mmCIF file of C-alpha atoms in Angstrom:
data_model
loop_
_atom_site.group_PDB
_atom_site.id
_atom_site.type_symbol
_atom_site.label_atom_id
_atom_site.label_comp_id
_atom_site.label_asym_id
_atom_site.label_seq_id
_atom_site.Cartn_x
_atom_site.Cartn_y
_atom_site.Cartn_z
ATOM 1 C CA UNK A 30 -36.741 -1.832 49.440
ATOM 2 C CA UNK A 31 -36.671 0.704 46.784
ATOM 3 C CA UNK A 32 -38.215 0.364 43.327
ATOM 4 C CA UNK A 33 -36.581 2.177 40.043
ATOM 5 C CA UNK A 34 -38.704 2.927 37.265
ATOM 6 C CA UNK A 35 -37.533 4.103 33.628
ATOM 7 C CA UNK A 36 -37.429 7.794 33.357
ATOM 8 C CA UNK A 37 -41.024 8.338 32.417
ATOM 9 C CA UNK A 38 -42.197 6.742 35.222
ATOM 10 C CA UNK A 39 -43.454 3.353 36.044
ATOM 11 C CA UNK A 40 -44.141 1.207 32.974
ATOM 12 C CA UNK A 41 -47.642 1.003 31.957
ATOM 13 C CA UNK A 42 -49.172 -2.092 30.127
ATOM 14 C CA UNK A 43 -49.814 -1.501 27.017
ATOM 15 C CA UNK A 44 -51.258 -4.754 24.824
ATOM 16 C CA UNK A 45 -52.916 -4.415 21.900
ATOM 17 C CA UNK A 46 -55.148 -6.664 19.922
ATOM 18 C CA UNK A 47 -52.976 -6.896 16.558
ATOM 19 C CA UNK A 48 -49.484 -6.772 17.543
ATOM 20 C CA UNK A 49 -48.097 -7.345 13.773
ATOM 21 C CA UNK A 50 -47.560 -10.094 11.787
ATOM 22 C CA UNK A 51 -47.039 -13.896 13.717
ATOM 23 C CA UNK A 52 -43.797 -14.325 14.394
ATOM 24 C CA UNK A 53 -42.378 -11.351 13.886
ATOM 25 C CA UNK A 54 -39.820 -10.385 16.276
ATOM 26 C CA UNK A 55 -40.707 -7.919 18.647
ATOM 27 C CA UNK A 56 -38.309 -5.435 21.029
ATOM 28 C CA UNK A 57 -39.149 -4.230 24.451
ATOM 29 C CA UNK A 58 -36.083 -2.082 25.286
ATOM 30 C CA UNK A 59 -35.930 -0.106 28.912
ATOM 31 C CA UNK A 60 -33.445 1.993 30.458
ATOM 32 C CA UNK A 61 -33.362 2.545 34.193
ATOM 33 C CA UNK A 62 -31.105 4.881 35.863
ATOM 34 C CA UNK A 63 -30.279 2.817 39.570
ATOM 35 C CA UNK A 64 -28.947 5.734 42.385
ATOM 36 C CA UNK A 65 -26.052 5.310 44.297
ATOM 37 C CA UNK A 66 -28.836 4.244 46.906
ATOM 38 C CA UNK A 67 -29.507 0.933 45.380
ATOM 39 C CA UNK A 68 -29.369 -1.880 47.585
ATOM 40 C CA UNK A 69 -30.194 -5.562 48.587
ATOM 41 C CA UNK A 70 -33.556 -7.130 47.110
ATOM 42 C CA UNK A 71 -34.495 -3.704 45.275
ATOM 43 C CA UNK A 72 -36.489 -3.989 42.341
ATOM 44 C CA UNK A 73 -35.770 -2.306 38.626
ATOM 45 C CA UNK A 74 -38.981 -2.029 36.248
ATOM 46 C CA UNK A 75 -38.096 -2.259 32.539
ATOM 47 C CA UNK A 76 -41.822 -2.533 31.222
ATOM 48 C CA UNK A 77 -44.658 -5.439 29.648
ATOM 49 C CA UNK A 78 -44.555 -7.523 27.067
ATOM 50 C CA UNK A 79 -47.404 -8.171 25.661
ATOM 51 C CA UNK A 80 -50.756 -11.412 26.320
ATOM 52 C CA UNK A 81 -49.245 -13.603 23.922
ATOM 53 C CA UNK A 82 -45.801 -12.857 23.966
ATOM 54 C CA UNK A 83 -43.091 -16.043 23.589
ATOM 55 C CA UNK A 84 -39.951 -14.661 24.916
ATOM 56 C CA UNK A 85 -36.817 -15.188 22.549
ATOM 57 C CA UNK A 86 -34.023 -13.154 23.491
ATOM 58 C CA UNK A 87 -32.979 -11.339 26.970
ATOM 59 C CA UNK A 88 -30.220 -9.250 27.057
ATOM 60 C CA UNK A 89 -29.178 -6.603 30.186
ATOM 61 C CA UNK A 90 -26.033 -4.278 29.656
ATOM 62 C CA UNK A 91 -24.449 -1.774 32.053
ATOM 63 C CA UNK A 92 -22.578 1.097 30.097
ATOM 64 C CA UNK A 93 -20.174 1.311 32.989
ATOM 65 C CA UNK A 94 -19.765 -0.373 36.358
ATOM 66 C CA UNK A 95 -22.223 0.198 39.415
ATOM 67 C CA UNK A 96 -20.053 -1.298 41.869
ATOM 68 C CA UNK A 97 -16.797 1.151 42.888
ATOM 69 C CA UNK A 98 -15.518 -1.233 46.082
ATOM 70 C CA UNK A 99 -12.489 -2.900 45.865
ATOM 71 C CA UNK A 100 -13.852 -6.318 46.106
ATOM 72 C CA UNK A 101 -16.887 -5.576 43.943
ATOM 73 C CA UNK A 102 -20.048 -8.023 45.048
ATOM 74 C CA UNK A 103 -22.956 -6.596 42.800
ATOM 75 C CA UNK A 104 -25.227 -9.326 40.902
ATOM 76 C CA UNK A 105 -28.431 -8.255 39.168
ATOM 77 C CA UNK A 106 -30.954 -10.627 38.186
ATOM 78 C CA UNK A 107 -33.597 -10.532 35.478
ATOM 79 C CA UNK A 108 -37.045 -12.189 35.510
ATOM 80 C CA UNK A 109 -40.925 -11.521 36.439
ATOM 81 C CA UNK A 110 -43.061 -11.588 39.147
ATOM 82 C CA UNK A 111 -43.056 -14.950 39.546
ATOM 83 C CA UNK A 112 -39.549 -15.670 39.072
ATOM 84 C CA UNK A 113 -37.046 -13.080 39.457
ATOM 85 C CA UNK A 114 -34.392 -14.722 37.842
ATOM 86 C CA UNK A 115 -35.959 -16.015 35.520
ATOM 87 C CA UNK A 116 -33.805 -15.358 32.607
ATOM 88 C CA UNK A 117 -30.589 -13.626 34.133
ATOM 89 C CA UNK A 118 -29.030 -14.676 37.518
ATOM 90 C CA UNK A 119 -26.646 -13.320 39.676
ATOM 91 C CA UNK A 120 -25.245 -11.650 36.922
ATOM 92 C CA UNK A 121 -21.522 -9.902 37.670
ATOM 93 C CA UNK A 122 -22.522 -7.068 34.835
ATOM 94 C CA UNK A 123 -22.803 -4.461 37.217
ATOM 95 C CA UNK A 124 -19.514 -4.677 38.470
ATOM 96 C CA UNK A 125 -17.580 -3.653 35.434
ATOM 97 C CA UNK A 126 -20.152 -2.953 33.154
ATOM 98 C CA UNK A 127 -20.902 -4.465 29.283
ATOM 99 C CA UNK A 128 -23.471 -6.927 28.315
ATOM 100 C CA UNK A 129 -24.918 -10.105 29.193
ATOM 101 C CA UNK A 130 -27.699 -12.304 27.290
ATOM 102 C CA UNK A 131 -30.026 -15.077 29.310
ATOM 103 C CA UNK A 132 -29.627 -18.366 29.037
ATOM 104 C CA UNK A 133 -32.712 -19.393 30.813
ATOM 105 C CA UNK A 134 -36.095 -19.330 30.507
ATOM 106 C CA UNK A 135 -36.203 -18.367 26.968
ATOM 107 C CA UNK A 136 -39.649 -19.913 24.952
ATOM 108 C CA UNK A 137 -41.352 -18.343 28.011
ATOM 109 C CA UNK A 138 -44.952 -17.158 26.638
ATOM 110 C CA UNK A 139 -47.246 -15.356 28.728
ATOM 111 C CA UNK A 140 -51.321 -15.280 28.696
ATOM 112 C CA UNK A 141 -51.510 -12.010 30.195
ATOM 113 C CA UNK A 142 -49.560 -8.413 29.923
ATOM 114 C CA UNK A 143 -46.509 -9.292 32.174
ATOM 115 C CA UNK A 144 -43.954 -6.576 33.756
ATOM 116 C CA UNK A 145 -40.233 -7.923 33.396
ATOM 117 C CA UNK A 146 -38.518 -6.775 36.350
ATOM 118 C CA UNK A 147 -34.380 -6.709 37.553
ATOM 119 C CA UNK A 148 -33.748 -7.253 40.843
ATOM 120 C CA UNK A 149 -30.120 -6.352 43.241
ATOM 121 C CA UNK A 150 -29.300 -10.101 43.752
ATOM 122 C CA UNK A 151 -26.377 -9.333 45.873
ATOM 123 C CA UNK A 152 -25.707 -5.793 46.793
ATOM 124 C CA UNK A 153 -22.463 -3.537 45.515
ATOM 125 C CA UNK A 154 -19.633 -3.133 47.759
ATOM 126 C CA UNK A 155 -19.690 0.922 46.696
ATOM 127 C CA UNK A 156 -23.021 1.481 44.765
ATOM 128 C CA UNK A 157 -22.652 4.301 41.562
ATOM 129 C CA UNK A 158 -25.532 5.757 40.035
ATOM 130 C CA UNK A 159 -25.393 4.428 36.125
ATOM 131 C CA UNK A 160 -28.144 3.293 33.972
ATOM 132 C CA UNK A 161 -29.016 -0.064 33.363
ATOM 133 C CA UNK A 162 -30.781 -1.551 30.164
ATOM 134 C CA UNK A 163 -33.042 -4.214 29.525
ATOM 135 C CA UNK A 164 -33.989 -5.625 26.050
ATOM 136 C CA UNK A 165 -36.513 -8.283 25.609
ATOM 137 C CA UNK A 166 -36.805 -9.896 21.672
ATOM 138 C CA UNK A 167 -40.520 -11.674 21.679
ATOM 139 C CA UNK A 168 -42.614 -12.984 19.270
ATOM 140 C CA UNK A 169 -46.901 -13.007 19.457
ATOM 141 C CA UNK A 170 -47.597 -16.046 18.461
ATOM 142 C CA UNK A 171 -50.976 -16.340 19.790
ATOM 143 C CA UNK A 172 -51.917 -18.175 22.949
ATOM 144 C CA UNK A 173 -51.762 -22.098 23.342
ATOM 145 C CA UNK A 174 -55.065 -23.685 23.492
#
């Protein structure tokens, strides 16, 4: 299984003490270019959100489709490490391209610095090399006691 990282490299954590005002929305934005490679179970990291963070919005878009076959199977999902689809699953996206927003898991909050990760739910029938991008809205609202 391959693992894509933005163009920088792999995403590093980040967190800081004072994140801004409570409540005020937050954006964690990644782009990952996925090669024509990309298959089955691979994994895409878009970066951390922060300790703290209560997810509000997840949105993945695909500028143009990934998946050239004629009968185009590619589904990406969207999630963590402990649940990979978390907030997006089995998304079609990839096949034609545009944008997609979750519909899950949203009021997620996190007590430590957590990666948000894609993953190639089903793979493409003809794989393209395209970018893929990830944006996560959160709010720090401090931790629950």
């Amino acid at each position: 299984m391959a693992v894509f990282n933005p163009a920088g490299g792999a995403p590093v954590s980040r967190s800081a003490p004072a994140h801004g005002l409570k409540g005020v929305a937050k954006i964690m934005q990644s782009t990952v270019t996925l090669s024509s490679a990309a298959a089955l179970n691979d994994t895409i990291n878009f970066g951390y959100v922060p300790a703290g963070a209560t997810v509000r919005d997840v949105s993945l878009a695909v500028p143009a489709g990934l998946d050239s076959g004629v009968s185009k199977a590619l589904t990406l999902d969207v999630g963590d490490a402990t649940t990979a689809n978390a907030y997006i699953a089995a998304s079609t996206i990839g096949q034609a391209g545009g944008k997609v927003g979750a519909f899950a898991g949203l009021g997620t909050q996190y007590s430590a610095d957590t990666l948000i990760t894609g993953k190639i739910h089903a793979a493409a029938t003809t794989m393209v090399a395209g970018g893929v991008v990830c944006t996560v809205t959160y709010t720090v609202d401090g931790l629950a006691s």
